[in-house]
Every structure is written in structure tokens, then in C-alpha cells.
CSV table of C-alpha atoms in Angstrom, one decimal:
chain,number,residue,atom,x,y,z
A,1,MET,CA,-56.4,86.6,-40.1
A,2,ARG,CA,-53.3,86.7,-37.9
A,3,SER,CA,-50.0,85.9,-39.4
A,4,ASN,CA,-48.3,82.8,-37.9
A,5,ALA,CA,-44.9,82.5,-39.6
A,6,ALA,CA,-42.5,80.3,-37.7
A,7,GLY,CA,-40.5,82.2,-35.1
A,8,ALA,CA,-42.3,85.5,-35.9
A,9,PRO,CA,-44.6,87.5,-33.7
A,10,PHE,CA,-48.3,87.8,-34.5
A,11,VAL,CA,-50.8,90.5,-33.5
A,12,ALA,CA,-54.5,90.0,-32.9
A,13,LEU,CA,-55.9,92.5,-35.4
A,14,ALA,CA,-59.7,92.3,-35.2
A,15,LEU,CA,-60.0,92.7,-31.5
A,16,SER,CA,-57.3,95.3,-31.0
A,17,PHE,CA,-59.7,97.5,-29.1
A,18,VAL,CA,-61.2,94.5,-27.2
A,19,PHE,CA,-58.2,92.7,-26.0
A,20,ALA,CA,-55.5,95.4,-26.5
A,21,LEU,CA,-53.1,92.6,-27.3
A,22,SER,CA,-49.4,93.1,-27.1
A,23,LEU,CA,-46.9,91.7,-29.6
A,24,LEU,CA,-45.9,88.1,-28.8
A,25,THR,CA,-42.4,86.7,-28.9
A,26,ALA,CA,-43.5,83.4,-30.4
A,27,PRO,CA,-46.7,82.1,-32.1
A,28,ALA,CA,-47.4,79.6,-29.3
A,29,ALA,CA,-47.3,82.2,-26.5
A,30,ALA,CA,-50.4,83.3,-24.7
A,31,ALA,CA,-52.1,86.5,-25.9
A,32,ILE,CA,-51.7,88.9,-23.0
A,33,PRO,CA,-54.0,91.9,-22.8
A,34,SER,CA,-52.5,95.1,-21.6
A,35,ALA,CA,-54.4,97.3,-19.1
A,36,SER,CA,-57.3,99.2,-20.6
A,37,THR,CA,-59.4,102.1,-19.2
A,38,ALA,CA,-61.7,102.2,-22.1
A,39,GLN,CA,-64.3,99.9,-20.5
A,40,GLN,CA,-65.4,98.7,-23.8
A,41,LEU,CA,-66.7,95.3,-24.9
A,42,PRO,CA,-67.7,94.0,-28.4
A,43,ALA,CA,-71.4,93.9,-29.3
A,44,TYR,CA,-73.3,91.6,-31.6
A,45,LEU,CA,-75.9,93.8,-33.2
A,46,GLN,CA,-76.8,91.7,-36.2
A,47,GLY,CA,-80.6,91.8,-35.6
A,48,TYR,CA,-82.7,94.0,-37.9
A,49,ARG,CA,-81.7,97.7,-37.4
A,50,GLN,CA,-79.9,96.9,-34.1
A,51,GLY,CA,-76.9,98.8,-35.4
A,52,GLN,CA,-79.0,101.9,-34.7
A,53,LEU,CA,-77.7,101.6,-31.1
A,54,LEU,CA,-74.5,103.2,-32.4
A,55,CYS,CA,-76.1,106.1,-34.2
A,56,PRO,CA,-75.2,109.6,-32.9
A,57,GLY,CA,-76.8,110.0,-29.5
A,58,ALA,CA,-77.9,106.4,-29.1
A,59,ALA,CA,-77.4,104.3,-26.0
A,60,LEU,CA,-74.2,102.5,-27.0
A,61,THR,CA,-72.5,105.2,-28.8
A,62,GLY,CA,-68.8,105.4,-27.7
A,63,LYS,CA,-69.2,102.2,-25.6
A,64,VAL,CA,-68.4,99.4,-28.0
A,65,SER,CA,-65.0,98.2,-29.1
A,66,VAL,CA,-66.1,95.9,-32.0
A,67,ALA,CA,-69.6,96.1,-33.5
A,68,ILE,CA,-71.0,93.2,-35.6
A,69,ILE,CA,-73.8,94.6,-37.7
A,70,ASP,CA,-75.8,93.6,-40.8
A,71,PRO,CA,-74.3,95.0,-44.0
A,72,MET,CA,-77.7,96.7,-44.7
A,73,MET,CA,-76.7,99.3,-42.1
A,74,ALA,CA,-74.6,100.8,-44.8
A,75,THR,CA,-77.8,101.7,-46.6
A,76,THR,CA,-80.9,103.6,-45.6
A,77,ASP,CA,-83.4,100.7,-45.5
A,78,ALA,CA,-85.7,102.3,-43.0
A,79,PRO,CA,-86.7,106.0,-43.2
A,80,GLY,CA,-84.7,108.2,-40.7
A,81,ASP,CA,-82.0,105.5,-40.0
A,82,CYS,CA,-78.4,106.6,-39.8
A,83,THR,CA,-75.9,104.5,-41.8
A,84,LEU,CA,-72.5,103.1,-41.3
A,85,SER,CA,-71.0,106.5,-42.2
A,86,ASP,CA,-72.8,108.1,-39.3
A,87,MET,CA,-72.0,105.3,-36.9
A,88,LYS,CA,-68.2,105.4,-37.7
A,89,ALA,CA,-68.1,109.1,-37.2
A,90,ALA,CA,-69.9,108.8,-33.9
A,91,ASN,CA,-67.8,105.8,-32.8
A,92,PRO,CA,-64.2,106.6,-34.0
A,93,GLY,CA,-62.7,103.9,-31.7
A,94,THR,CA,-65.0,101.1,-32.9
A,95,GLU,CA,-64.2,98.5,-35.5
A,96,PHE,CA,-67.2,97.5,-37.6
A,97,PHE,CA,-67.6,93.9,-38.9
A,98,ALA,CA,-70.2,93.1,-41.6
A,99,TYR,CA,-72.3,90.0,-41.0
A,100,LEU,CA,-72.1,87.4,-43.7
A,101,ASN,CA,-73.5,83.8,-43.4
A,102,ILE,CA,-71.1,81.1,-44.6
A,103,GLY,CA,-73.1,78.1,-43.6
A,104,ALA,CA,-76.3,79.0,-45.3
A,105,MET,CA,-77.6,81.2,-48.1
A,106,ARG,CA,-80.7,83.3,-48.5
A,107,ASP,CA,-82.4,85.6,-51.0
A,108,ALA,CA,-80.5,88.8,-51.7
A,109,GLU,CA,-82.3,92.2,-51.1
A,110,PRO,CA,-81.9,94.2,-54.3
A,111,TRP,CA,-82.3,97.5,-52.6
A,112,ASN,CA,-79.2,96.9,-50.5
A,113,GLY,CA,-76.9,96.7,-53.5
A,114,VAL,CA,-73.6,95.0,-52.7
A,115,PHE,CA,-74.4,95.1,-48.9
A,116,GLN,CA,-75.7,91.6,-48.8
A,117,ASN,CA,-75.5,89.2,-45.9
A,118,SER,CA,-75.5,86.0,-48.0
A,119,CYS,CA,-72.6,84.6,-50.0
A,120,ALA,CA,-75.0,83.6,-52.8
A,121,ASP,CA,-78.5,84.7,-53.8
A,122,THR,CA,-80.8,81.7,-53.4
A,123,ALA,CA,-83.1,83.3,-56.0
A,124,GLY,CA,-80.2,83.2,-58.5
A,125,ASP,CA,-77.9,80.8,-60.2
A,126,GLY,CA,-75.4,80.8,-57.3
A,127,GLY,CA,-78.1,79.7,-54.8
A,128,THR,CA,-78.8,76.7,-57.0
A,129,ARG,CA,-75.2,75.9,-57.7
A,130,PHE,CA,-74.1,75.8,-54.1
A,131,ALA,CA,-77.3,74.2,-52.7
A,132,VAL,CA,-77.4,70.7,-51.1
A,133,THR,CA,-79.8,68.0,-52.0
A,134,THR,CA,-80.6,64.7,-50.2
A,135,SER,CA,-83.0,61.8,-50.4
A,136,ASN,CA,-82.9,61.4,-46.6
A,137,PRO,CA,-86.5,62.1,-45.5
A,138,ARG,CA,-85.5,63.2,-42.0
A,139,VAL,CA,-83.6,66.2,-43.3
A,140,ALA,CA,-85.5,69.6,-43.6
A,141,LYS,CA,-85.9,70.9,-47.1
A,142,ASN,CA,-87.3,74.1,-48.6
A,143,PRO,CA,-90.0,74.2,-51.3
A,144,ALA,CA,-87.3,74.1,-54.0
A,145,GLY,CA,-86.1,70.7,-52.6
A,146,PHE,CA,-82.8,72.0,-51.2
A,147,VAL,CA,-81.7,71.3,-47.7
A,148,SER,CA,-82.5,74.1,-45.3
A,149,TYR,CA,-82.5,74.6,-41.5
A,150,PRO,CA,-85.6,73.2,-39.7
A,151,GLY,CA,-87.9,76.1,-39.1
A,152,TYR,CA,-86.0,78.4,-41.4
A,153,PRO,CA,-86.9,77.5,-44.9
A,154,TYR,CA,-85.5,80.8,-46.2
A,155,LEU,CA,-82.0,79.6,-45.3
A,156,THR,CA,-80.5,77.1,-47.8
A,157,VAL,CA,-77.6,75.0,-46.5
A,158,ALA,CA,-74.4,75.7,-48.6
A,159,ASP,CA,-72.1,73.0,-49.9
A,160,LEU,CA,-68.9,74.6,-48.5
A,161,SER,CA,-67.0,73.9,-51.7
A,162,PRO,CA,-63.9,75.8,-52.8
A,163,ALA,CA,-66.0,77.7,-55.4
A,164,TYR,CA,-68.5,78.6,-52.7
A,165,ALA,CA,-65.7,79.9,-50.4
A,166,ASP,CA,-64.4,82.0,-53.3
A,167,ALA,CA,-68.0,83.4,-53.9
A,168,CYS,CA,-68.1,84.3,-50.2
A,169,ALA,CA,-64.8,86.1,-50.5
A,170,ALA,CA,-66.1,88.0,-53.6
A,171,VAL,CA,-69.1,89.2,-51.7
A,172,ALA,CA,-67.0,90.3,-48.8
A,173,ARG,CA,-64.6,92.2,-51.0
A,174,ALA,CA,-67.5,94.1,-52.6
A,175,ILE,CA,-68.7,95.0,-49.1
A,176,LEU,CA,-65.3,96.1,-47.9
A,177,THR,CA,-64.5,98.2,-50.9
A,178,THR,CA,-67.8,100.1,-51.2
A,179,ASP,CA,-68.6,103.4,-49.4
A,180,ALA,CA,-71.7,103.4,-47.2
A,181,GLN,CA,-74.6,105.6,-48.3
A,182,ARG,CA,-74.9,109.1,-46.8
A,183,GLY,CA,-77.0,108.9,-43.6
A,184,THR,CA,-78.7,111.5,-41.4
A,185,THR,CA,-75.6,113.5,-40.7
A,186,SER,CA,-72.8,115.1,-42.8
A,187,ALA,CA,-70.4,112.3,-41.9
A,188,PRO,CA,-67.8,111.5,-44.5
A,189,PRO,CA,-68.0,108.2,-46.5
A,190,ALA,CA,-67.0,105.1,-44.5
A,191,ARG,CA,-66.4,101.4,-45.0
A,192,PHE,CA,-66.5,98.2,-43.0
A,193,ASP,CA,-63.3,97.1,-41.2
A,194,GLY,CA,-63.8,93.3,-41.1
A,195,ILE,CA,-66.1,90.4,-41.8
A,196,PHE,CA,-68.1,88.2,-39.4
A,197,LEU,CA,-69.0,84.7,-40.7
A,198,ASP,CA,-72.2,83.2,-39.2
A,199,ASP,CA,-73.0,79.5,-38.9
A,200,ALA,CA,-69.3,78.4,-38.8
A,201,SER,CA,-70.4,75.1,-37.3
A,202,MET,CA,-68.3,72.1,-36.5
A,203,SER,CA,-71.3,69.9,-37.5
A,204,PRO,CA,-74.4,70.5,-39.6
A,205,SER,CA,-76.1,71.4,-36.3
A,206,HIS,CA,-79.5,73.2,-36.2
A,207,GLY,CA,-81.1,69.9,-35.5
A,208,GLN,CA,-79.6,68.1,-38.5
A,209,ASP,CA,-76.6,66.4,-37.0
A,210,MET,CA,-75.9,63.2,-38.9
A,211,VAL,CA,-75.6,61.2,-35.7
A,212,ASP,CA,-79.3,62.0,-35.2
A,213,VAL,CA,-80.8,62.1,-38.7
A,214,GLY,CA,-78.4,60.0,-40.8
A,215,GLN,CA,-76.0,60.9,-43.6
A,216,TRP,CA,-77.0,63.6,-46.1
A,217,GLY,CA,-75.3,66.0,-48.5
A,218,PRO,CA,-71.7,65.7,-49.8
A,219,TRP,CA,-70.3,64.9,-46.4
A,220,ALA,CA,-69.8,61.4,-45.0
A,221,ASN,CA,-70.5,62.4,-41.4
A,222,ASP,CA,-70.6,65.4,-39.0
A,223,ASP,CA,-66.8,65.5,-38.7
A,224,ALA,CA,-66.5,65.6,-42.5
A,225,TYR,CA,-68.8,68.6,-42.5
A,226,GLY,CA,-66.7,70.3,-39.8
A,227,ARG,CA,-63.5,69.7,-41.8
A,228,ALA,CA,-65.2,71.2,-44.9
A,229,LEU,CA,-66.2,74.2,-42.9
A,230,ILE,CA,-62.7,74.7,-41.7
A,231,ALA,CA,-61.3,74.5,-45.3
A,232,ALA,CA,-64.0,76.9,-46.5
A,233,VAL,CA,-63.1,79.5,-43.8
A,234,LYS,CA,-59.4,79.1,-44.5
A,235,ARG,CA,-59.8,79.5,-48.2
A,236,PHE,CA,-62.2,82.5,-47.7
A,237,ASP,CA,-59.6,84.2,-45.6
A,238,ALA,CA,-56.7,83.5,-48.0
A,239,THR,CA,-58.7,84.6,-51.1
A,240,LEU,CA,-59.9,87.7,-49.4
A,241,THR,CA,-56.3,88.6,-48.3
A,242,ARG,CA,-55.1,88.0,-51.9
A,243,THR,CA,-57.8,90.0,-53.6
A,244,MET,CA,-57.8,92.9,-51.1
A,245,GLY,CA,-54.0,93.1,-51.1
A,246,ARG,CA,-54.0,93.2,-47.3
A,247,ASP,CA,-55.0,91.3,-44.3
A,248,VAL,CA,-58.7,91.7,-43.3
A,249,PRO,CA,-60.0,90.9,-39.8
A,250,VAL,CA,-62.2,87.8,-39.9
A,251,ALA,CA,-64.4,86.5,-37.1
A,252,VAL,CA,-66.8,83.6,-36.9
A,253,ASN,CA,-69.9,82.6,-35.0
A,254,LEU,CA,-68.6,79.2,-33.9
A,255,GLY,CA,-71.1,76.3,-33.7
A,256,VAL,CA,-69.8,73.7,-31.3
A,257,TYR,CA,-71.3,71.4,-28.7
A,258,PRO,CA,-68.8,71.7,-25.8
A,259,ALA,CA,-69.7,68.2,-24.5
A,260,TRP,CA,-68.6,66.6,-27.8
A,261,SER,CA,-64.8,66.3,-27.8
A,262,ASN,CA,-64.6,65.7,-31.6
A,263,GLN,CA,-66.2,69.1,-32.2
A,264,VAL,CA,-64.0,70.8,-29.7
A,265,ASN,CA,-61.0,69.3,-31.4
A,266,LEU,CA,-62.2,70.5,-34.8
A,267,ALA,CA,-62.6,74.0,-33.3
A,268,LYS,CA,-59.0,73.8,-32.2
A,269,GLN,CA,-58.0,72.8,-35.7
A,270,LEU,CA,-59.8,75.9,-37.0
A,271,ALA,CA,-57.9,78.0,-34.4
A,272,SER,CA,-54.6,76.5,-35.6
A,273,THR,CA,-55.2,77.8,-39.1
A,274,ARG,CA,-54.8,81.4,-37.8
A,275,ALA,CA,-57.5,82.4,-40.3
A,276,VAL,CA,-59.9,83.6,-37.6
A,277,ASP,CA,-59.2,86.5,-35.2
A,278,PHE,CA,-62.0,85.6,-32.7
A,279,ALA,CA,-65.0,83.3,-32.4
A,280,LEU,CA,-68.3,84.2,-30.9
A,281,ARG,CA,-70.0,81.6,-28.8
A,282,GLU,CA,-73.7,82.0,-28.1
A,283,HIS,CA,-75.7,80.9,-25.0
A,284,VAL,CA,-72.9,80.6,-22.4
A,285,VAL,CA,-74.9,80.8,-19.2
A,286,SER,CA,-78.5,80.6,-20.5
A,287,SER,CA,-80.6,79.4,-23.4
A,288,GLY,CA,-82.3,81.7,-25.9
A,289,THR,CA,-85.4,81.8,-23.8
A,290,GLY,CA,-83.6,82.7,-20.6
A,291,ARG,CA,-83.7,79.2,-19.1
A,292,PRO,CA,-80.4,78.7,-17.1
A,293,LEU,CA,-77.9,76.2,-18.3
A,294,THR,CA,-77.0,73.5,-15.9
A,295,SER,CA,-73.8,73.5,-14.0
A,296,THR,CA,-72.6,70.5,-16.0
A,297,ASP,CA,-73.2,72.4,-19.3
A,298,MET,CA,-71.3,75.4,-18.0
A,299,LYS,CA,-68.3,73.3,-16.8
A,300,GLN,CA,-68.1,71.6,-20.2
A,301,ALA,CA,-68.3,75.0,-21.9
A,302,THR,CA,-65.6,76.4,-19.7
A,303,ALA,CA,-63.2,73.5,-20.5
A,304,ALA,CA,-63.9,73.8,-24.2
A,305,TYR,CA,-63.5,77.5,-24.5
A,306,ARG,CA,-60.3,77.5,-22.5
A,307,GLY,CA,-58.8,75.0,-24.9
A,308,ILE,CA,-60.0,76.7,-28.1
A,309,THR,CA,-58.7,80.1,-26.9
A,310,ALA,CA,-55.4,78.6,-25.8
A,311,ALA,CA,-55.1,77.0,-29.3
A,312,GLY,CA,-55.1,80.5,-30.8
A,313,MET,CA,-58.7,81.6,-31.5
A,314,PRO,CA,-60.0,83.8,-28.6
A,315,VAL,CA,-63.6,83.0,-27.7
A,316,VAL,CA,-66.1,85.8,-27.1
A,317,GLU,CA,-68.9,84.7,-24.9
A,318,HIS,CA,-72.4,86.0,-25.9
A,319,ASP,CA,-75.8,85.5,-24.2
A,320,TYR,CA,-78.9,86.9,-25.8
A,321,SER,CA,-81.0,89.1,-23.6
A,322,VAL,CA,-84.4,87.8,-22.9
A,323,PRO,CA,-87.1,89.5,-24.9
A,324,LEU,CA,-89.6,91.7,-23.1
A,325,ARG,CA,-92.9,89.9,-23.4
A,326,GLU,CA,-96.5,90.7,-22.5
A,327,LEU,CA,-96.2,88.8,-19.2
A,328,PRO,CA,-96.7,89.7,-15.5
A,329,SER,CA,-93.5,91.1,-14.0
A,330,SER,CA,-93.4,88.0,-11.7
A,331,ALA,CA,-92.5,85.9,-14.8
A,332,TYR,CA,-89.2,87.7,-14.9
A,333,ARG,CA,-87.9,86.2,-11.7
A,334,GLN,CA,-84.4,84.7,-12.1
A,335,GLY,CA,-84.3,81.3,-13.6
A,336,SER,CA,-87.8,81.3,-15.2
A,337,ASP,CA,-88.4,80.2,-18.7
A,338,ILE,CA,-90.0,82.7,-21.0
A,339,GLY,CA,-91.8,81.0,-23.9
A,340,SER,CA,-91.0,82.2,-27.4
A,341,SER,CA,-94.7,82.0,-28.3
A,342,ALA,CA,-95.5,85.0,-26.0
A,343,PRO,CA,-96.5,88.2,-27.8
A,344,CYS,CA,-94.2,91.1,-28.0
A,345,LEU,CA,-94.5,93.9,-25.5
A,346,ARG,CA,-96.7,96.6,-26.9
A,347,ASP,CA,-96.7,100.3,-26.3
A,348,ASP,CA,-100.4,100.3,-25.4
A,349,TYR,CA,-100.1,97.5,-22.8
A,350,SER,CA,-101.0,98.8,-19.4
A,351,LEU,CA,-98.1,97.1,-17.6
A,352,ARG,CA,-95.5,98.0,-20.2
A,353,THR,CA,-93.5,100.3,-18.0
A,354,THR,CA,-93.5,97.9,-15.1
A,355,ILE,CA,-92.4,94.9,-17.2
A,356,ALA,CA,-89.8,97.0,-19.1
A,357,SER,CA,-88.3,98.1,-15.8
A,358,VAL,CA,-88.2,94.6,-14.3
A,359,GLY,CA,-86.8,93.3,-17.6
A,360,LYS,CA,-84.0,95.8,-17.5
A,361,VAL,CA,-83.0,94.7,-14.0
A,362,ARG,CA,-83.0,91.1,-15.0
A,363,ARG,CA,-81.0,91.8,-18.1
A,364,THR,CA,-78.4,93.7,-16.1
A,365,LEU,CA,-78.1,90.8,-13.6
A,366,ASP,CA,-77.8,88.3,-16.5
A,367,HIS,CA,-75.0,90.4,-18.0
A,368,ARG,CA,-73.2,90.5,-14.6
A,369,MET,CA,-73.4,86.7,-14.6
A,370,THR,CA,-71.9,86.4,-18.1
A,371,LEU,CA,-69.0,88.7,-17.1
A,372,GLY,CA,-68.4,86.8,-13.8
A,373,HIS,CA,-68.5,83.5,-15.5
A,374,LEU,CA,-66.0,84.7,-18.1
A,375,LEU,CA,-63.6,85.9,-15.4
A,376,GLN,CA,-63.7,82.5,-13.8
A,377,THR,CA,-63.3,80.8,-17.1
A,378,ARG,CA,-60.1,82.7,-18.0
A,379,THR,CA,-56.7,81.3,-17.1
A,380,ALA,CA,-53.2,82.5,-17.8
A,381,THR,CA,-53.2,80.7,-21.2
A,382,SER,CA,-56.8,81.7,-22.1
A,383,ARG,CA,-56.9,85.2,-20.8
A,384,SER,CA,-57.7,86.7,-24.2
A,385,MET,CA,-61.3,85.6,-23.9
A,386,THR,CA,-63.9,88.3,-23.5
A,387,ALA,CA,-67.7,88.8,-23.6
A,388,THR,CA,-70.1,90.9,-25.6
A,389,LEU,CA,-72.3,93.7,-24.3
A,390,SER,CA,-75.7,92.1,-24.3
A,391,GLN,CA,-78.4,93.6,-26.4
A,392,ALA,CA,-82.2,92.9,-26.7
A,393,GLU,CA,-83.3,89.7,-28.3
A,394,PRO,CA,-84.3,90.9,-31.7
A,395,THR,CA,-87.6,89.1,-32.2
A,396,CYS,CA,-89.8,92.0,-31.2
A,397,GLN,CA,-87.5,94.6,-32.8
A,398,ASP,CA,-87.9,92.8,-36.1
A,399,ASN,CA,-91.5,93.9,-36.2
A,400,ALA,CA,-90.5,97.6,-36.4
A,401,TRP,CA,-91.1,98.0,-40.1
A,402,ASP,CA,-94.6,96.5,-39.9
A,403,ASP,CA,-95.9,97.5,-36.5
A,404,ASP,CA,-94.0,100.2,-34.7
A,405,SER,CA,-96.1,99.7,-31.5
A,406,ALA,CA,-94.8,96.1,-31.0
A,407,PHE,CA,-91.1,96.5,-30.5
A,408,GLU,CA,-88.5,97.9,-28.2
A,409,PRO,CA,-86.8,101.0,-29.5
A,410,VAL,CA,-83.7,100.1,-31.5
A,411,THR,CA,-81.8,102.9,-29.8
A,412,ALA,CA,-82.5,101.6,-26.3
A,413,ALA,CA,-79.8,99.4,-24.6
A,414,SER,CA,-80.8,96.2,-22.8
A,415,VAL,CA,-78.3,96.5,-20.0
A,416,ASN,CA,-77.7,99.4,-17.5
A,417,THR,CA,-74.0,100.0,-18.4
A,418,LEU,CA,-73.7,102.4,-15.4
A,419,ASP,CA,-74.6,99.7,-12.8
A,420,ALA,CA,-71.8,99.7,-10.3
A,421,GLN,CA,-71.2,96.0,-10.6
A,422,VAL,CA,-71.4,96.0,-14.4
A,423,VAL,CA,-68.7,98.7,-14.4
A,424,ALA,CA,-66.5,96.8,-12.0
A,425,LEU,CA,-66.8,93.5,-13.8
A,426,THR,CA,-66.3,95.1,-17.2
A,427,ARG,CA,-63.1,96.8,-15.9
A,428,ALA,CA,-61.8,93.4,-14.7
A,429,VAL,CA,-62.6,91.9,-18.1
A,430,THR,CA,-61.0,94.7,-20.2
A,431,SER,CA,-57.9,94.8,-18.0
A,432,GLY,CA,-57.2,91.1,-18.6
A,433,ALA,CA,-57.9,89.7,-15.1
A,434,TYR,CA,-58.2,85.9,-14.9
A,435,ALA,CA,-58.9,83.3,-12.2
A,436,ILE,CA,-56.1,82.0,-10.0
A,437,GLY,CA,-56.3,78.4,-8.7
A,438,ASP,CA,-59.3,76.3,-8.3
A,439,PRO,CA,-62.6,78.0,-7.3
A,440,LEU,CA,-64.4,77.6,-4.0
A,441,ILE,CA,-68.0,76.4,-4.1
A,442,LEU,CA,-69.9,77.7,-1.1
A,443,ASN,CA,-73.7,77.6,-0.7
A,444,GLY,CA,-74.2,77.2,-4.4
A,445,VAL,CA,-71.9,80.1,-5.2
A,446,THR,CA,-68.6,79.7,-7.1
A,447,VAL,CA,-65.9,82.0,-5.8
A,448,SER,CA,-62.5,82.7,-7.4
A,449,ARG,CA,-59.6,85.0,-6.6
A,450,LEU,CA,-58.4,86.9,-9.7
A,451,SER,CA,-55.0,87.8,-10.9
A,452,ASP,CA,-55.6,91.4,-10.0
A,453,GLY,CA,-56.2,90.5,-6.4
A,454,ARG,CA,-60.0,90.9,-6.4
A,455,VAL,CA,-62.6,88.2,-5.8
A,456,VAL,CA,-65.5,87.3,-8.1
A,457,ALA,CA,-68.5,85.2,-7.0
A,458,VAL,CA,-71.0,83.7,-9.4
A,459,ASN,CA,-74.4,82.6,-8.2
A,460,THR,CA,-76.1,80.1,-10.5
A,461,THR,CA,-79.0,79.5,-8.1
A,462,THR,CA,-82.4,81.2,-8.2
A,463,ALA,CA,-82.1,82.9,-4.8
A,464,THR,CA,-79.8,85.6,-3.4
A,465,ARG,CA,-76.9,84.0,-1.6
A,466,SER,CA,-74.2,85.4,0.8
A,467,VAL,CA,-70.8,83.8,1.2
A,468,THR,CA,-67.5,84.5,3.1
A,469,ALA,CA,-64.3,83.7,1.3
A,470,HIS,CA,-60.8,85.1,0.9
A,471,GLY,CA,-61.5,87.4,3.9
A,472,LEU,CA,-64.6,89.0,2.2
A,473,SER,CA,-68.3,88.7,2.8
A,474,ILE,CA,-70.1,88.8,-0.5
A,475,SER,CA,-73.8,89.0,-1.3
A,476,VAL,CA,-74.7,87.8,-4.8
A,477,PRO,CA,-78.2,88.2,-6.4
A,478,ALA,CA,-79.8,85.2,-8.0
A,479,ARG,CA,-78.4,84.2,-11.4
A,480,SER,CA,-75.8,86.9,-11.2
A,481,ALA,CA,-72.2,87.8,-10.2
A,482,THR,CA,-70.5,90.2,-7.8
A,483,ILE,CA,-66.9,91.3,-7.7
A,484,ARG,CA,-65.1,92.8,-4.7
């Protein structure tokens, strides 16, 4: 967490490499990033084996400021994989956060030892003790009769009790105080730097909001769930600080519907606790299938994330890259919806190279749009927002253990980080640039002047558009952004 004593300065610990935050003269002051030439963004690599992107010689080595990875990356689950020890040696400037789900529990993997991603083992006493039951027939349940997420019966919803928060802190402490296994190099032993809490939602979410399905569990309504989650995160942070004898960076995957003011207000309450160093927000400009969000959705998200960041919890925008599917390259046109039922791209598919190439171009354009949207979202009081470096949607990578001809290589990056516009937009983000004044909307393109004097244009349409603004003529590809 970040200390917030009255009249004392605080420093953003977890994202020191992301935001390069300077000391503040008062807790209520805006976090002001200093100039950075590192050109590094955080990366959410929680998917199975995605941490391999940070192995020696892999595509993202040396390019990531903060890496969120599964704790199993501290072990050698898959033959030939490097471990956290190798990754930290190859990425000395990167902070590594271990993924831990606070909203839901799952079975522990005995071969991973203490490096678990669940606060309690659903196959053990803890999973039963902290599980939630209900007589509401509209709520999803697993075979054991406990509430689970629809479509994910292996995830059991946690009760968010004080005892559960303490159990989470105990798991986190074990992870943080244990050396990673030796990997593929002679790297010295290494440990995780912080903890990332998934499913930190301001409502039960995942299709089980009580306004939709009715009351269930120990909470009276959605807001009561949100308040319980905030209390659990606050207690988790305090317990971890006490048992570790030092402050530990803590981040969350924030579940919030930007259109719902009550949830945004709850997120601001979480921010005010100073228990969280940053919050990841998924699906900022597109859905998980690649379908574009509407302009209304994006405007609501912009307002929400500005407010949450200004309240003291920087938001990190994250958009999953669209999976490469066995589809004609024409299906990768900007704005198309790629159904999740499509098969994974296979090595022996005749158009594999073509689709992979087109997919890489699309992912790079998508990433440009995320960065451009972020720059237009930032203001003087919310300039500490940032965005992740997009990585492949993990569905097909998850098949690696069973069928190594049906997945993208885990050491291959989704985005061309050398693309000139990606470089320029990333430089603007890491240097702390933000939008000045109201944007112009021209021909479906939103244009903003930035604090560093440059101009960024974001095109949310499905066709390339050209605009003239602030003395510049700018061409912007469909569903993308350009900075000049």
C-alpha cells in the first residue's frame, strides 16, 4: 500500500517503474510522473505460461516495467520453461507481481508448492469454510452446491470474511518469502515483489449481480458485496504489512461498471484506503472478442477512470489481444467480431502465416488505439493512469500442454513494439503527457492537444480517416490512433 498519514508525503511503490512518481507534498496532491526514456509499460501475463515472454531472449525481455504473472512461474511446471529466477535476472528493472484471486477460490495444484493462485484450496477445509451457499435458483452453483461463476464451475465464490482476508494474506506471505525454483540458467534465487488480486469487484459481477438475479449469499445487495470486498482488500494489505514487517506493493483487477455511479463511488472508496497501488481495468476500448465498445461506453469509462485515479488509485487500462483463429484473413478487418467458438490457429493450417501476419497488424493497431485513448483520458489530476502492453489472448496458448500444434508460441509478442506509432505513443504515455482542454471531434475522429505540445487523434470508426486540426493533417487507420 501507499502510506497516507496526514500532512505526510506518499510515494507510489508498486508502479515506480511505470509512473516514475515523484514525492508529493500532500496526500491529496496529484501524482506527477517525471520524464522517462525507458519506454516501458506494465504487462498482464497471467495466462498459462505467458510469463515465458520474459525469459532470457524472449520477445518482451527488458521491455516491461511491471509484470503480473501466475505464481506457478516460480516453478518448472512445463519442461524447458524458465522460472521467476531466470526472468528477474533477465529483467533487472522489472517488478514481478504474483497473481492471487481474492474474489474466488479454486483447487490448489500440489506440484506448485506454496506458489498457489488461490487464497484457499477448494478441495480442502478452507474451500468449504469460505464458500458461499444460497437457495436462489438463479445463481450458478458448482457440483458441491457452492456458488460459483457462471461457466466457471472450478471457481468458488469466496465469502470475503475477515478470516478469509487473513487466509489470503497468509498465502501471499508464503509466496513472497519463498525462493523460486532454479530454472534454465544459473540465475540466483529470486522472489516476487508484490501481489496482484484478481476479481476485486464492486459487485458480485460475472453475470450474478443481485439487481439481476436477486439476493444471495451473506450480502444484502451489490453495494454490500462491494463494501465487503473493500474491507477484505484493506485487511489483506494491513495483515500482509504486519506479518511481513514491511510495506508490500498490492494491485487489484478492479471490477466496476463505469455506467453505474454507485460502483464508481465504491471504487473511489477503495482508492481512499490507500491499500492499493494501482488497479487494472480490462476491456477499455474493445470486448474480449474484439468487438469495439460504443462511444457512450468509452465516455463513461473515461469519466469513471479519471475519478478513480484522482481519488488516489491509478488505473491501468488493459485490452486483451484478439486470439488468432482459424478464419480467413478478411475476418480480421477492424471492428469485426471474432466468435469465441472458432478453433485455435494450428501450425498445419495452410493460411496460418497469412492470418498470423494480419492478426499482428490488427493487434498493433488495437494497441495504438488503447494508448491514444489513454492519453485523451488523462488530465492534470489523473495523469498517473497508464496502460498495459497487450499480449495474446491466452485461450489458444492454454492448449500448449496438451496439443503443441494448436497454440501461439508463448515467447512471441502480440504487438510490434518497434512500430513507429507504438513507440511515439508509448513515449508520450511514459513521459506523463495528458490532454489539454476539450477534444475536437472531426469526421468521427477525436483529436486532443497534449501537455507536451503534440496532438493525438483516435479513430473509433471502421475506416481510415484523415483530419486537419491544430495546424496538422493527420491520417488515422481504422480503430487506431496516431500522434504527431
